[in-house]
PDB file of C-alpha atoms in Angstrom:
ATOM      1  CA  UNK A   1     227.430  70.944 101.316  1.00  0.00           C
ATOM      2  CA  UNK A   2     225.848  67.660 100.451  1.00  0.00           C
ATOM      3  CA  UNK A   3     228.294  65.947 103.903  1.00  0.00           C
ATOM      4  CA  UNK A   4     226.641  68.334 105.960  1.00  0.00           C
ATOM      5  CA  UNK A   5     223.275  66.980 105.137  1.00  0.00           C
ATOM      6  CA  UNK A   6     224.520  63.774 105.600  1.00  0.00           C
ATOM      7  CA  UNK A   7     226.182  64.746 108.718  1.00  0.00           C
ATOM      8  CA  UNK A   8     222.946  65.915 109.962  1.00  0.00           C
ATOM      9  CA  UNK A   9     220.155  64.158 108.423  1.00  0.00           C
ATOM     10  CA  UNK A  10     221.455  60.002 108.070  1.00  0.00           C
ATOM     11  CA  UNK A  11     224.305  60.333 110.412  1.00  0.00           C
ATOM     12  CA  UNK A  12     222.363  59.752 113.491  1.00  0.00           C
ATOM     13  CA  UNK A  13     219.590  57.546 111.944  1.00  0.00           C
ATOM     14  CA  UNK A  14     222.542  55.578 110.968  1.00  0.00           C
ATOM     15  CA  UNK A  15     224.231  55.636 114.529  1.00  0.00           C
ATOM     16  CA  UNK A  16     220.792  54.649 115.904  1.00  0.00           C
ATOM     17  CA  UNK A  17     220.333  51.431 113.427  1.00  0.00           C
ATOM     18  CA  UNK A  18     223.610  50.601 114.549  1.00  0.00           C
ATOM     19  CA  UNK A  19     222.512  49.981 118.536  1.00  0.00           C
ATOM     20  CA  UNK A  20     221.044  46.914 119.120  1.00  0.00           C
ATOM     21  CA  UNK A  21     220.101  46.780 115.354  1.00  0.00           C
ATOM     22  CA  UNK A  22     219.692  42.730 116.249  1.00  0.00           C
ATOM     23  CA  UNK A  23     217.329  43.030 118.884  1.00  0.00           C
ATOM     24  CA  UNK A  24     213.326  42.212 117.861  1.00  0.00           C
ATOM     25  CA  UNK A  25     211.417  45.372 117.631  1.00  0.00           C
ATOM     26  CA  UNK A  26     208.485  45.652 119.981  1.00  0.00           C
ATOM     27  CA  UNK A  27     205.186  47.060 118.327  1.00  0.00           C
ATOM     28  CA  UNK A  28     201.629  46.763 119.004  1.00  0.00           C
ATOM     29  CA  UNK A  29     200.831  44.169 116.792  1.00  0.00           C
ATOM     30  CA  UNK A  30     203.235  41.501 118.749  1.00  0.00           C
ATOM     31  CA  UNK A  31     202.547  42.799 122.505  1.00  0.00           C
ATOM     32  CA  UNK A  32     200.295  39.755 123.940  1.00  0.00           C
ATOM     33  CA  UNK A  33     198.457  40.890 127.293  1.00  0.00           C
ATOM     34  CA  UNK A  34     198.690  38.247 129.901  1.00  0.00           C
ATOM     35  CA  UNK A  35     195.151  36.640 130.925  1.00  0.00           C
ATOM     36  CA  UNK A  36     193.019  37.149 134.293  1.00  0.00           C
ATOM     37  CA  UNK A  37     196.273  39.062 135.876  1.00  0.00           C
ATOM     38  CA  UNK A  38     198.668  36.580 135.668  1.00  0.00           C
ATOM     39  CA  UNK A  39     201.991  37.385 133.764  1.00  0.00           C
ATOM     40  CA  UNK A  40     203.917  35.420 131.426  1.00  0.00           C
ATOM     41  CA  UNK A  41     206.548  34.678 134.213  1.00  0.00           C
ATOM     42  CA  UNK A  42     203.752  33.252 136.066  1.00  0.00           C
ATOM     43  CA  UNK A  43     203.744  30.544 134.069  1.00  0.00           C
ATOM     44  CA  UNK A  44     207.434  29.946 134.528  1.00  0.00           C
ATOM     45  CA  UNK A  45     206.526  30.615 138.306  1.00  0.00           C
ATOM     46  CA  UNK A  46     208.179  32.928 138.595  1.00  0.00           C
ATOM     47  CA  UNK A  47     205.993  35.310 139.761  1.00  0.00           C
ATOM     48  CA  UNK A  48     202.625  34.771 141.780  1.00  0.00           C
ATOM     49  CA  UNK A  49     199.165  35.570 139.761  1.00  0.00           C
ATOM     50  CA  UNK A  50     197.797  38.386 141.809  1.00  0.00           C
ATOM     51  CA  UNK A  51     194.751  38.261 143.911  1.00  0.00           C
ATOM     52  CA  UNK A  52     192.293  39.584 141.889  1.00  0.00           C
ATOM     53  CA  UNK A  53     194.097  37.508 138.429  1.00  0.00           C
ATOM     54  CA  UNK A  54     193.292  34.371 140.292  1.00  0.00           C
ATOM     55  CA  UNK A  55     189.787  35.450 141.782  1.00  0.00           C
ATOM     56  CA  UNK A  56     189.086  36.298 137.579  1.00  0.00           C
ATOM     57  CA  UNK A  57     190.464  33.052 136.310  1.00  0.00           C
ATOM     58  CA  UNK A  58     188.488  30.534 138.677  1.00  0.00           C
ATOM     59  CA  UNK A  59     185.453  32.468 138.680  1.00  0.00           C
ATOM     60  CA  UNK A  60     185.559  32.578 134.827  1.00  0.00           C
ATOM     61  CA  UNK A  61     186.820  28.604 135.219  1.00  0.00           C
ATOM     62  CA  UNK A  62     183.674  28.027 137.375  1.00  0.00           C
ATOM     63  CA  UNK A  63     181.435  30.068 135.293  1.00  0.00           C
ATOM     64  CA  UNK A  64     182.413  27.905 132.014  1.00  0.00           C
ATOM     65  CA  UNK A  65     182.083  24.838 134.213  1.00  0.00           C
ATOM     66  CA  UNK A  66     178.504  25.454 135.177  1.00  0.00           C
ATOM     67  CA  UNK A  67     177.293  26.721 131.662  1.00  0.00           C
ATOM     68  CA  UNK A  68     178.926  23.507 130.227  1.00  0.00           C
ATOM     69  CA  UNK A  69     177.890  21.382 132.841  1.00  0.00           C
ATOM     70  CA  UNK A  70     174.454  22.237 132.044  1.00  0.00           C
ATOM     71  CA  UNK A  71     174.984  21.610 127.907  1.00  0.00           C
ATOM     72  CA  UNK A  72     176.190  18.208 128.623  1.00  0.00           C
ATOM     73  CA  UNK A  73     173.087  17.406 131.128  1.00  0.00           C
ATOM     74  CA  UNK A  74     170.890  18.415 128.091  1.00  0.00           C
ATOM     75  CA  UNK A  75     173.119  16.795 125.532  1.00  0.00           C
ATOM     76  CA  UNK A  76     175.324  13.994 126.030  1.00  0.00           C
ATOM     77  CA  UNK A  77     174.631  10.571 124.888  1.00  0.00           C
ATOM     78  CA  UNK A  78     176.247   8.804 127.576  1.00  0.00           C
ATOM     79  CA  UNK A  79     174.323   8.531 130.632  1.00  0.00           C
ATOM     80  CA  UNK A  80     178.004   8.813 132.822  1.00  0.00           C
ATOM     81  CA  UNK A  81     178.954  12.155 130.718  1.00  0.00           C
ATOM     82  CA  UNK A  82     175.370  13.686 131.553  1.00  0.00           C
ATOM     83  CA  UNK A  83     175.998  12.714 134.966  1.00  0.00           C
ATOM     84  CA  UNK A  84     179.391  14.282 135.278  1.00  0.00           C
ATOM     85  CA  UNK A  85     177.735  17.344 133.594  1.00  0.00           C
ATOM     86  CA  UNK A  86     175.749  18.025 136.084  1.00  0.00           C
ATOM     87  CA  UNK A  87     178.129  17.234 138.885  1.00  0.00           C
ATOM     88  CA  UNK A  88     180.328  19.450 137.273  1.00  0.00           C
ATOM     89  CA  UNK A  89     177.652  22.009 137.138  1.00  0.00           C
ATOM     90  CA  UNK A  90     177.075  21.575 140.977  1.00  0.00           C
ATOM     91  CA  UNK A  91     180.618  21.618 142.094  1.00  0.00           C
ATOM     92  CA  UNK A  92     181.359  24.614 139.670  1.00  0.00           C
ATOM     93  CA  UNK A  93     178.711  26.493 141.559  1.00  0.00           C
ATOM     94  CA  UNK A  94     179.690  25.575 145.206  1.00  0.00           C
ATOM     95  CA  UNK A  95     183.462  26.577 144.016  1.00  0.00           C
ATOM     96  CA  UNK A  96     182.012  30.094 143.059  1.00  0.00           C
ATOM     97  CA  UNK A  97     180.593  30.481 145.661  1.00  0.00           C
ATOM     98  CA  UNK A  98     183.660  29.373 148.227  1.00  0.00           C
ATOM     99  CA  UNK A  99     185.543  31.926 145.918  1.00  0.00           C
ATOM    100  CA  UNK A 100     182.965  34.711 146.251  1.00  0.00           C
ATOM    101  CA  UNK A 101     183.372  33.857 150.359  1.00  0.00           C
ATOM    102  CA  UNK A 102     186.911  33.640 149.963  1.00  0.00           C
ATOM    103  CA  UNK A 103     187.294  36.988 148.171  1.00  0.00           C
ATOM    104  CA  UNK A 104     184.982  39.028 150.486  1.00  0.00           C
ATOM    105  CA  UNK A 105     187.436  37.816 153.637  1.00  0.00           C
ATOM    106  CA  UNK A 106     190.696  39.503 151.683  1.00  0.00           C
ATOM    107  CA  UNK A 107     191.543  42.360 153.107  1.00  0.00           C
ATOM    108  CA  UNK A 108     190.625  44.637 150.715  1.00  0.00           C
ATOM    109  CA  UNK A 109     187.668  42.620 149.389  1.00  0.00           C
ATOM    110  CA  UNK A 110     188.425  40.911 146.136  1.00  0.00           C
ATOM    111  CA  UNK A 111     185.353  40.278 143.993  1.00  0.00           C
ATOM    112  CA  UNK A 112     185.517  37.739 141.011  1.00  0.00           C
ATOM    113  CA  UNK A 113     184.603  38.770 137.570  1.00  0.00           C
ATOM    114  CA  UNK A 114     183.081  35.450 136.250  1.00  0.00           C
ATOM    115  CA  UNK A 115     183.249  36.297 133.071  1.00  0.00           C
ATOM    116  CA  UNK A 116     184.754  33.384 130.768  1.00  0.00           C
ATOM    117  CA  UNK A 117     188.245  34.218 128.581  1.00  0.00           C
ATOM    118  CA  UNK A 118     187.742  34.100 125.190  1.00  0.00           C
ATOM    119  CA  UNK A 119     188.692  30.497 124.877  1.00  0.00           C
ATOM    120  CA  UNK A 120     186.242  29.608 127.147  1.00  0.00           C
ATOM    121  CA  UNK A 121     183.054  31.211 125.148  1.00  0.00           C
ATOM    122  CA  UNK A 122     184.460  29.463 121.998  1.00  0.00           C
ATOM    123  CA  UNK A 123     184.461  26.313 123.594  1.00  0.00           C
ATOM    124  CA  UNK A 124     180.804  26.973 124.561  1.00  0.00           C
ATOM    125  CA  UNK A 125     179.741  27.920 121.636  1.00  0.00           C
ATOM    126  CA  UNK A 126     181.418  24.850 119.867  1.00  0.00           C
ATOM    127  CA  UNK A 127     179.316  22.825 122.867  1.00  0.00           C
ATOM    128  CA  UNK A 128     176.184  24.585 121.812  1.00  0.00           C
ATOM    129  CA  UNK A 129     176.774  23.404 118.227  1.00  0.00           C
ATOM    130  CA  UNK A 130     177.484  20.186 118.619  1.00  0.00           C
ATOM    131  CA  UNK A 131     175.517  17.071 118.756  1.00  0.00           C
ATOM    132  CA  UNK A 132     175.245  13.200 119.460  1.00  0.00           C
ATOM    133  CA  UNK A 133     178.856  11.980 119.542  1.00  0.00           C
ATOM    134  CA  UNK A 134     180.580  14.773 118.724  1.00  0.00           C
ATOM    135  CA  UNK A 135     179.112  16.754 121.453  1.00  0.00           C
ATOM    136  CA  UNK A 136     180.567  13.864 123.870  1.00  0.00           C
ATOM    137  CA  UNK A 137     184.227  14.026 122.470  1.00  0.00           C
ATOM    138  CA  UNK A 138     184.493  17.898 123.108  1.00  0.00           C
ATOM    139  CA  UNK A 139     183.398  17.888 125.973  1.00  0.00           C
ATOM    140  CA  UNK A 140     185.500  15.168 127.483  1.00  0.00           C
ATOM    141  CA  UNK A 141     188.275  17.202 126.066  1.00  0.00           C
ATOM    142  CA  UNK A 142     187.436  20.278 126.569  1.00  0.00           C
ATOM    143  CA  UNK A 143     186.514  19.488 130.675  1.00  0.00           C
ATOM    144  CA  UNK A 144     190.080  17.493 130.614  1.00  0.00           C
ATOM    145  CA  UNK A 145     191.848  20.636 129.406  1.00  0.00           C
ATOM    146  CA  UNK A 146     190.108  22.774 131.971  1.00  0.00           C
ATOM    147  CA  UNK A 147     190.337  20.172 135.036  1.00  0.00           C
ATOM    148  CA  UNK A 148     194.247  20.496 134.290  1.00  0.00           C
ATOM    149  CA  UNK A 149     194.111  24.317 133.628  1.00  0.00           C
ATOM    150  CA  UNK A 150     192.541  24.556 137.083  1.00  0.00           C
ATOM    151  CA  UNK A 151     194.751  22.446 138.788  1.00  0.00           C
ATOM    152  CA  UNK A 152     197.276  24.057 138.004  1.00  0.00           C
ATOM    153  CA  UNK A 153     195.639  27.411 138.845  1.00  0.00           C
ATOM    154  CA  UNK A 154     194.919  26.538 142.276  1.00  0.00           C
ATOM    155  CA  UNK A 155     198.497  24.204 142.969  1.00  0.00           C
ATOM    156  CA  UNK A 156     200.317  27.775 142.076  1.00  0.00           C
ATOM    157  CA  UNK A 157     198.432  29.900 144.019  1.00  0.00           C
ATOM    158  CA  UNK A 158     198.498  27.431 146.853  1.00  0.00           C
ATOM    159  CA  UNK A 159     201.989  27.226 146.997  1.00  0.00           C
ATOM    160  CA  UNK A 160     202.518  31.074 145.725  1.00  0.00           C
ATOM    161  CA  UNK A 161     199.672  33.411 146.629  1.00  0.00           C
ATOM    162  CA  UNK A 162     199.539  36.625 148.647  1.00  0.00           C
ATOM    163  CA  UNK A 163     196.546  36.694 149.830  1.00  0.00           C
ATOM    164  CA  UNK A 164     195.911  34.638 152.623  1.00  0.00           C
ATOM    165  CA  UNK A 165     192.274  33.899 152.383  1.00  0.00           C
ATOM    166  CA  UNK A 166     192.555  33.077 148.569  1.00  0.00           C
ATOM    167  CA  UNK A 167     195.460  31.219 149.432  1.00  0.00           C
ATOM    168  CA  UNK A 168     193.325  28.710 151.877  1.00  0.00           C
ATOM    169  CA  UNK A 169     190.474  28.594 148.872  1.00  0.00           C
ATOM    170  CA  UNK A 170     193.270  27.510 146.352  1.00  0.00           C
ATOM    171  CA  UNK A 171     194.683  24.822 149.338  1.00  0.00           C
ATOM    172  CA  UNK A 172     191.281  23.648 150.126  1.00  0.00           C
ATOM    173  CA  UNK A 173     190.533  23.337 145.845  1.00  0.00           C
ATOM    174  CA  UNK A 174     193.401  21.118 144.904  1.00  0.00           C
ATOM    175  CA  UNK A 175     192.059  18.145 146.008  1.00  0.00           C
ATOM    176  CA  UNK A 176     189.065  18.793 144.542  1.00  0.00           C
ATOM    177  CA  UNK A 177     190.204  19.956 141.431  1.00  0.00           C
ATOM    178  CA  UNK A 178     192.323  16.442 141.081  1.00  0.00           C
ATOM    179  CA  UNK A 179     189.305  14.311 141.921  1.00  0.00           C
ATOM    180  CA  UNK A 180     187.367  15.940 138.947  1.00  0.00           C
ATOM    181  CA  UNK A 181     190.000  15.530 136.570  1.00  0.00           C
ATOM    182  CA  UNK A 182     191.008  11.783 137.334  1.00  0.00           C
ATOM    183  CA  UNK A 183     186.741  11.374 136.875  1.00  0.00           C
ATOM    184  CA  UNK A 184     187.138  12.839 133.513  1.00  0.00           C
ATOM    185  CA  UNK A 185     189.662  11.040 132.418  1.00  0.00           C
ATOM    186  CA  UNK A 186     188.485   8.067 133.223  1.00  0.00           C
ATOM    187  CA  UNK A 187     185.319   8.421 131.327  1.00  0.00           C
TER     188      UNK A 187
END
């Protein structure tokens, strides 16, 4: 009697182990949800952000740059910083608003969500707390990581977006986008 329970209880939870028993299990706890739209084959590009994904990530890139902008006009030390700062602040705000044109000449209308990502509030709020010096070095290397962040945003989409009027927004960013980050790197 006892084989038939075997044959019917651990028999098939056996058989089941048995397929693919190598392969990583796939639970909650180690599913990562790609950011602003954009998958993780993006990245490889293998597959275009979406319109809305990119409209998200550059208005939440140009939301970030403003706020920060504005810190470092408050806060740096170094009279170029401050002045990048605001520039920063200034372009960020013209971009939003290029994007916010952009997105209402899609067909249908795509309207950013400017809310930052999560990294980009902590880096805020690190701004926020810092002072003197230390508020300099972050932000240099925080507006380095996000110049290259959004140049590469805007060289994918340029090259790989589907929607034609974001597409021309992306085009018409890249230079732009590479002229801010060579000034921050060179401060």
């Amino acid at each position: 009697m006892n084989r038939y329970f075997f044959a019917l209880g651990l028999g098939p939870a056996f058989a089941l182990g048995a397929c693919g028993g190598s392969e990583p299990i796939t639970t909650v706890d180690n599913i990562v949800a790609p950011d602003n739209g954009a998958d993780a084959n993006a990245a490889a590009g293998a597959v275009a952000m979406s319109g809305q994904g990119f409209a998200d990530a550059v208005g939440a890139s140009d939301a970030y740059g403003m706020e920060a902008g504005k810190l470092a006009r408050q806060k740096a030390t170094v009279p170029a910083l401050r002045d990048f700062g605001g520039a920063m602040a200034r372009v960020s705000a013209e971009s939003a608003a290029g994007l916010k044109a952009a997105g209402a000449r899609a067909r249908p209308a795509i309207v950013p969500d400017p809310r930052p990502s999560a990294e980009q509030s902590a880096n805020l709020e690190t701004l926020r707390q810092a002072t003197g010096t230390d508020f300099d070095a972050a932000y240099k290397a925080q507006q380095t990581a996000a110049q290259e962040k959004a140049l590469a945003a805007v060289q994918d989409y340029a090259a790989n977006g589907t929607v034609p009027a974001l597409k021309a927004f992306a085009a018409k960013s890249v230079p732009e986008v590479r002229a801010q980050l060579d000034k921050v790197k060179r401060l």
